[in-house]
Short mmCIF file of C-alpha atoms in Angstrom, two decimals:
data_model
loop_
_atom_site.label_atom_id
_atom_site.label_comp_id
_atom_site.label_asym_id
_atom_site.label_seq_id
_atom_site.Cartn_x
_atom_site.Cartn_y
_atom_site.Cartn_z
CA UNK A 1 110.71 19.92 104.24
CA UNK A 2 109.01 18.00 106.65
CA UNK A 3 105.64 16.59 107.14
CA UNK A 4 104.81 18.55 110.19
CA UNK A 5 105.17 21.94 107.82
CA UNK A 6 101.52 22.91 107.31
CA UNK A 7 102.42 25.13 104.75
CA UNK A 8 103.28 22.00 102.52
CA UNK A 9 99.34 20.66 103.46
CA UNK A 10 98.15 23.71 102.26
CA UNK A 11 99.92 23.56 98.85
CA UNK A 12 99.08 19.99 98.26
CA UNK A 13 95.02 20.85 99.12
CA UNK A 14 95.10 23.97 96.59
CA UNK A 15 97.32 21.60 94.04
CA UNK A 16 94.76 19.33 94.30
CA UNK A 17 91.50 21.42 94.30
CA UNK A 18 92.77 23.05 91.29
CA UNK A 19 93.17 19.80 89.59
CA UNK A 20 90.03 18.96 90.25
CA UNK A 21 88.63 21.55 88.52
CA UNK A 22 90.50 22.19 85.69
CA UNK A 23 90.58 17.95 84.93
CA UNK A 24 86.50 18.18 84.28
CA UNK A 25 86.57 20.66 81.08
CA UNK A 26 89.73 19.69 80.21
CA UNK A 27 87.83 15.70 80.14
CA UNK A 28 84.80 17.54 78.01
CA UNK A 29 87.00 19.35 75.67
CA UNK A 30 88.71 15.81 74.46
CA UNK A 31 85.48 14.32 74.20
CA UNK A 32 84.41 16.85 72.29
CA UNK A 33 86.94 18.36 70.26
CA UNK A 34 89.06 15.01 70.07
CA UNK A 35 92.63 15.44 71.95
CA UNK A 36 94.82 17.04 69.22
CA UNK A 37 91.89 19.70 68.78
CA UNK A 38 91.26 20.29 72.25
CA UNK A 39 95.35 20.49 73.20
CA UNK A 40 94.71 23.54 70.35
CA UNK A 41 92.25 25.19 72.44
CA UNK A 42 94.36 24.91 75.43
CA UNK A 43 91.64 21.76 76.82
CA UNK A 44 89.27 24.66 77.55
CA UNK A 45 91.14 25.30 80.65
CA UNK A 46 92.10 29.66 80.58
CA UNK A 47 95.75 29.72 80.84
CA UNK A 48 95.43 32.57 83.75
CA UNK A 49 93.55 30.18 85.76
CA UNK A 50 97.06 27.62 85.32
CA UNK A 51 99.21 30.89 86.28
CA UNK A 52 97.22 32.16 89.12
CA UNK A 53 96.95 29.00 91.18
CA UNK A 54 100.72 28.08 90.40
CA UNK A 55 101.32 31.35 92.05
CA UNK A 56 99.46 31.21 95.09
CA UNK A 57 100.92 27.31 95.65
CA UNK A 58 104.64 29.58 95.36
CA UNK A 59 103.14 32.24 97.72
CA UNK A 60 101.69 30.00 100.54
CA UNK A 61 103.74 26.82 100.48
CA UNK A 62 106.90 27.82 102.94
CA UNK A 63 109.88 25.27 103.53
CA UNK A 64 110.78 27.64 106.53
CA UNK A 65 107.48 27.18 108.05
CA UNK A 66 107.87 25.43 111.39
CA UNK A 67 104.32 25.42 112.46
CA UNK A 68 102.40 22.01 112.38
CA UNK A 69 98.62 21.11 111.63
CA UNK A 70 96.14 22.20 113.95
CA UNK A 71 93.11 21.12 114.41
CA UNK A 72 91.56 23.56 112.67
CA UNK A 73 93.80 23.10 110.14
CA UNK A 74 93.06 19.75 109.66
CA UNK A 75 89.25 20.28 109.69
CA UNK A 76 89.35 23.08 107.31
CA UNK A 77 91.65 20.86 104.46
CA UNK A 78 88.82 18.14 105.15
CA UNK A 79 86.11 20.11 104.60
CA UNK A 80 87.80 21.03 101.45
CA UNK A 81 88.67 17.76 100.46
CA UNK A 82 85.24 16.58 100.69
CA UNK A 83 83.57 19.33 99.13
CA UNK A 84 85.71 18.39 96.10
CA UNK A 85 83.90 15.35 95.65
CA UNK A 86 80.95 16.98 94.26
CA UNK A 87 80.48 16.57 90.46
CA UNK A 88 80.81 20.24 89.63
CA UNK A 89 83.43 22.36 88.45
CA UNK A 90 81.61 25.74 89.89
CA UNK A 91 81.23 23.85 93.36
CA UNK A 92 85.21 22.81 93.21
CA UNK A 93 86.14 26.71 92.43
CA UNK A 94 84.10 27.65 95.50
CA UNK A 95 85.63 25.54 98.02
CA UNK A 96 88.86 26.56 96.88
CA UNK A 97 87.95 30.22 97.20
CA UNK A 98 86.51 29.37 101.06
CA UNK A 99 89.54 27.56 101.32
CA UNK A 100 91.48 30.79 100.71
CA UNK A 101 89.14 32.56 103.01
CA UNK A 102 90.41 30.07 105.90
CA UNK A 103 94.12 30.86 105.37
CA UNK A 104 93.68 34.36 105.10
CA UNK A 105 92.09 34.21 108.60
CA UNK A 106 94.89 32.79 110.03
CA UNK A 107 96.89 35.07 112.53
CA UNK A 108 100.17 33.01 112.20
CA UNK A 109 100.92 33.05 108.39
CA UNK A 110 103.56 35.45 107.01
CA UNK A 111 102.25 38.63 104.77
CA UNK A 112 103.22 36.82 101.69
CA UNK A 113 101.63 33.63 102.59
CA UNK A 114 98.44 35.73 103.50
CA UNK A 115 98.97 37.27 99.59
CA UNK A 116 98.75 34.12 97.88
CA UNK A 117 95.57 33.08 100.37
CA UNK A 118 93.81 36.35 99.34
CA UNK A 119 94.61 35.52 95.57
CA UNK A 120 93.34 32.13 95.80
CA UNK A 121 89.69 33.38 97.47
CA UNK A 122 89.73 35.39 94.53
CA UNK A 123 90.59 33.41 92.16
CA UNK A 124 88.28 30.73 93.52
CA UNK A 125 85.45 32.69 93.81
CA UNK A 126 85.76 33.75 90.22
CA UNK A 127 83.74 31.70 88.74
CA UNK A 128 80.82 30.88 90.91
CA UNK A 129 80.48 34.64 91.16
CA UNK A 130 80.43 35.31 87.28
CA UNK A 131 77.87 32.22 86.98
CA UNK A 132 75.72 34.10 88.76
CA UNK A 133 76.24 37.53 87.47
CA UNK A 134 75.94 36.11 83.66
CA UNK A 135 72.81 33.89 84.85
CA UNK A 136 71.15 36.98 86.01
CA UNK A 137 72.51 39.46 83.75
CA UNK A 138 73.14 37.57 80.69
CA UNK A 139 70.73 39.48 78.46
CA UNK A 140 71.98 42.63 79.14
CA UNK A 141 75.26 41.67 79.04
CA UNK A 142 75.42 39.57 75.43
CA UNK A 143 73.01 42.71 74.22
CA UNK A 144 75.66 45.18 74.88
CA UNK A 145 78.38 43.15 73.50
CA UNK A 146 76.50 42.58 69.90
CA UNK A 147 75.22 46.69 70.20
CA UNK A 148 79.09 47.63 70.22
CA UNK A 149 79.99 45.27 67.56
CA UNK A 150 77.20 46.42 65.27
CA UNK A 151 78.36 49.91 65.51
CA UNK A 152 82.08 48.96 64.95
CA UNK A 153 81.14 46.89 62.17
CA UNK A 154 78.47 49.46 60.71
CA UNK A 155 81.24 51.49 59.67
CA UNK A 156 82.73 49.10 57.07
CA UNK A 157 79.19 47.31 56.22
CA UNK A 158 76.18 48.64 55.45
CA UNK A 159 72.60 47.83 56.90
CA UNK A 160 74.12 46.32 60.22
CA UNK A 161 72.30 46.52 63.21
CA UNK A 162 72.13 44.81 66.46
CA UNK A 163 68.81 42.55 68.26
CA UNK A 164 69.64 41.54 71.47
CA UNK A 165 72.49 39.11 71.23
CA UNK A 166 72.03 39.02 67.83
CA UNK A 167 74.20 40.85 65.16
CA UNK A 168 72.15 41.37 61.86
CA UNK A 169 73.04 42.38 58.20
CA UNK A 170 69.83 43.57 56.53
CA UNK A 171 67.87 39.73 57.46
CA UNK A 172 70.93 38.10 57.76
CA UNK A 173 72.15 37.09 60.99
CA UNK A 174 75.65 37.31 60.95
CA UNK A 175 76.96 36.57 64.50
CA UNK A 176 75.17 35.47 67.89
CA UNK A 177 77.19 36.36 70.86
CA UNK A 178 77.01 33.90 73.31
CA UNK A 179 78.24 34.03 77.27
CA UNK A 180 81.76 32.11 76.67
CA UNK A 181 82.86 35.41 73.96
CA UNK A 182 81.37 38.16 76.09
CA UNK A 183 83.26 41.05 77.15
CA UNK A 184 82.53 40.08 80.62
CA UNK A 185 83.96 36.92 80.60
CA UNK A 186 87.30 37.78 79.34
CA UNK A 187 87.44 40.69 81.11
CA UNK A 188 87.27 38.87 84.74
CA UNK A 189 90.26 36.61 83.77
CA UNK A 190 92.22 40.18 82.85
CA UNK A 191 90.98 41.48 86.22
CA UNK A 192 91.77 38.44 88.08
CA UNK A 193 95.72 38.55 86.30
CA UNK A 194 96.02 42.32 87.53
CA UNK A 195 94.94 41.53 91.01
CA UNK A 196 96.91 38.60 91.36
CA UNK A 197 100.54 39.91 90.18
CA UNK A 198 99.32 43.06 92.30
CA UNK A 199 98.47 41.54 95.08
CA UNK A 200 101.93 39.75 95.04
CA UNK A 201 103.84 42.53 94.96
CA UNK A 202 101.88 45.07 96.70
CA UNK A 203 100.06 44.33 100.21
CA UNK A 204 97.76 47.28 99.30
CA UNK A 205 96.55 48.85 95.80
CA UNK A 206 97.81 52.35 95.20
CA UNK A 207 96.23 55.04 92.52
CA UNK A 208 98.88 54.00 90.00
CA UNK A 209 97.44 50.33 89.71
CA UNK A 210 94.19 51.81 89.59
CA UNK A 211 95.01 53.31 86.88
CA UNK A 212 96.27 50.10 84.86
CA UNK A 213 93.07 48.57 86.22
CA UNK A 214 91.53 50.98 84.29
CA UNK A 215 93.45 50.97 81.04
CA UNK A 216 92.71 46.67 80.85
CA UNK A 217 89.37 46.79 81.59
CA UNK A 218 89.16 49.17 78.04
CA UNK A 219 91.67 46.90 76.41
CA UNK A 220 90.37 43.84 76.93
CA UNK A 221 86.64 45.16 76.00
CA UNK A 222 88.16 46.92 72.78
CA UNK A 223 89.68 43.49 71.95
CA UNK A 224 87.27 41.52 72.20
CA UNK A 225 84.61 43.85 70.39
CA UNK A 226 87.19 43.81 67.35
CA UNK A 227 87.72 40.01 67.82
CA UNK A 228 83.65 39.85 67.71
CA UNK A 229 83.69 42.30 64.48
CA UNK A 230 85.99 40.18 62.69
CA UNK A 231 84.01 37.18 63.56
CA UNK A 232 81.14 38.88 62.38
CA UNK A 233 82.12 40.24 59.40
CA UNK A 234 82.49 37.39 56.79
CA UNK A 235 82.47 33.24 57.86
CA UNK A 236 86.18 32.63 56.36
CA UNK A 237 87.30 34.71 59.14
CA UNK A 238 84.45 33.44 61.91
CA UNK A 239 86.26 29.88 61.03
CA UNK A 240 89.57 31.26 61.57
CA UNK A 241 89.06 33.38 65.22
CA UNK A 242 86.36 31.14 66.33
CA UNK A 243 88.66 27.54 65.97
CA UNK A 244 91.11 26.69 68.41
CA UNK A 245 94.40 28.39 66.62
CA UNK A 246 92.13 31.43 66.94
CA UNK A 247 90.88 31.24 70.50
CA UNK A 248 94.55 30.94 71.36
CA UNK A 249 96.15 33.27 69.56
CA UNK A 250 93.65 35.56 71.51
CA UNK A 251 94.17 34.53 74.61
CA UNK A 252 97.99 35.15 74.32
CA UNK A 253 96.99 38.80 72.93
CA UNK A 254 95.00 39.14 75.98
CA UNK A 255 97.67 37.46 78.49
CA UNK A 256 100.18 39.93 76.69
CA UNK A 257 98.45 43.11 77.12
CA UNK A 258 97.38 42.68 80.39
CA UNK A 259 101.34 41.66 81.49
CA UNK A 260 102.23 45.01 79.54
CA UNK A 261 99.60 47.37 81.51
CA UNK A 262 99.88 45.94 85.15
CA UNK A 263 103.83 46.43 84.67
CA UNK A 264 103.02 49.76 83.66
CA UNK A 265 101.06 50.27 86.79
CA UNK A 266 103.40 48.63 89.03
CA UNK A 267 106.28 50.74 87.20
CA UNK A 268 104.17 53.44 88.16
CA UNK A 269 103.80 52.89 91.42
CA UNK A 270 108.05 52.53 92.38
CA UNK A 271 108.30 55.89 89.92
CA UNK A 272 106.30 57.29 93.02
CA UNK A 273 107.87 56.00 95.35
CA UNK A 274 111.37 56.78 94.46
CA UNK A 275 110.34 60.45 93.84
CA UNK A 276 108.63 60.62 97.37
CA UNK A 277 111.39 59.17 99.05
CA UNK A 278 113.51 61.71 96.82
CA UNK A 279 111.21 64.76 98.05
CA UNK A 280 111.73 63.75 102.06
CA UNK A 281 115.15 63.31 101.66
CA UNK A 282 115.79 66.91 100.62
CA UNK A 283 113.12 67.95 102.99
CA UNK A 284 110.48 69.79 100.70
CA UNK A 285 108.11 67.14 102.33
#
């Protein structure tokens, strides 16, 4: 590797950004939670985030790459550079994401490189995108999440009903759902893991992966509606989901499940293959 591969400029921007943002909740979470606590709870940093980014580095960094910096290049990691310095981990996520748009512009980069650059716009984009969305739609959204849960939870407690984000036992509030356990936040970390691994293998979705796109967005709103039930059905078991053992435990359930159904898809998807290939070669296609 040599210092005139740009591919190695690229990686060490990304490796960067994404320390950048991951370092500010990861800060708050110790300051918080105290270190031991927060280490639990994974230093509120989602462990997709960790995955995705490590893959697009392994995607776009290329020790065969014998193109150097160009100016545009060089302008385009500066612009990201500096737009790191603002205080903000939503602003650090969008430069990275605009920084993904810039190498997937680029005519020169290999298909796999160009992969891991439309993963990271993704991936970057993530967040300021559901910021918005859950600014705007936050209501609606929490609302939803607490009307589900009341009727899953109606059918093993009496008087349970829902009021807005509010989950109520007679006058008893027994759970407010607020925008870090909605549906819609787990479910764009799920999404984001399906269109990542995808998008590595595949240059293009097919029907099949639709189909496990399908199948996780149900999951992961089914789990976390039963993870919300739980919570709301007595406090010894809010204490237990709701502290960090808990919060991990179901973020490997979700990591898992989501693995399971986009290999299922993918599996899918060379199942077709092979028996399309297997249909021209004995010429009924």
């Amino acid at each position: 590797m040599g210092i005139d591969n740009r591919s190695f400029f690229y990686a060490v921007t990304i490796a960067i950004g994404a320390m950048n943002a991951v370092i500010k909740p990861a800060i708050h979470s110790i300051d918080h939670d105290g270190f031991w606590s927060a280490s639990f709870n994974l230093f509120n940093v989602h462990p997709v985030m960790v995955g995705v980014l490590l893959l697009c580095i392994a995607l776009i960094y290329d020790r065969r790459d014998v193109h150097g910096l160009s100016k545009k290049d060089l302008l385009a990691i500066t612009f990201t550079l500096v737009g790191l310095l603002i205080p903000s981990a939503t602003m650090s996520w969008l430069f990275i994401g605009l920084f993904g748009l810039y190498l997937a512009s680029r005519q020169t980069i290999t298909p796999v490189q160009r992969s891991g650059a439309v993963i990271l716009l993704v991936a970057g984009l993530r967040e300021p995108f559901m910021t918005f969305l859950l600014q705007v739609f936050n209501s609606e959204v929490l609302a939803l999440d607490a009307t589900f849960t009341a009727l899953l939870l109606s059918a093993f407690q009496d008087s349970v009903t829902a009021q807005g984000n509010m989950i109520l036992a007679g006058n008893t509030v027994r759970l407010v759902v607020l925008t870090s356990c909605s549906s819609l936040a787990n479910l764009s970390f799920a999404m984001l893991f399906w269109f990542a691994v995808s998008r590595a293998i595949s240059s293009s979705i097919s029907r099949e992966m639709l189909v496990a796109c399908g199948a996780i967005v149900v999951s992961m709103v089914a789990l976390n509606i039963v993870r919300l039930t739980m919570m709301a059905s007595s406090s010894a078991q809010y204490a237990i989901i709701h502290e960090s053992i808990g919060k991990t435990s179901f973020a490997i359930i979700m990591v898992t499940t989501v693995s399971l159904l986009t290999v299922w898809g993918l599996r899918n998807v060379e199942k077709h293959t092979d028996s399309h290939r297997a249909h021209i070669d004995s010429g009924t296609v």
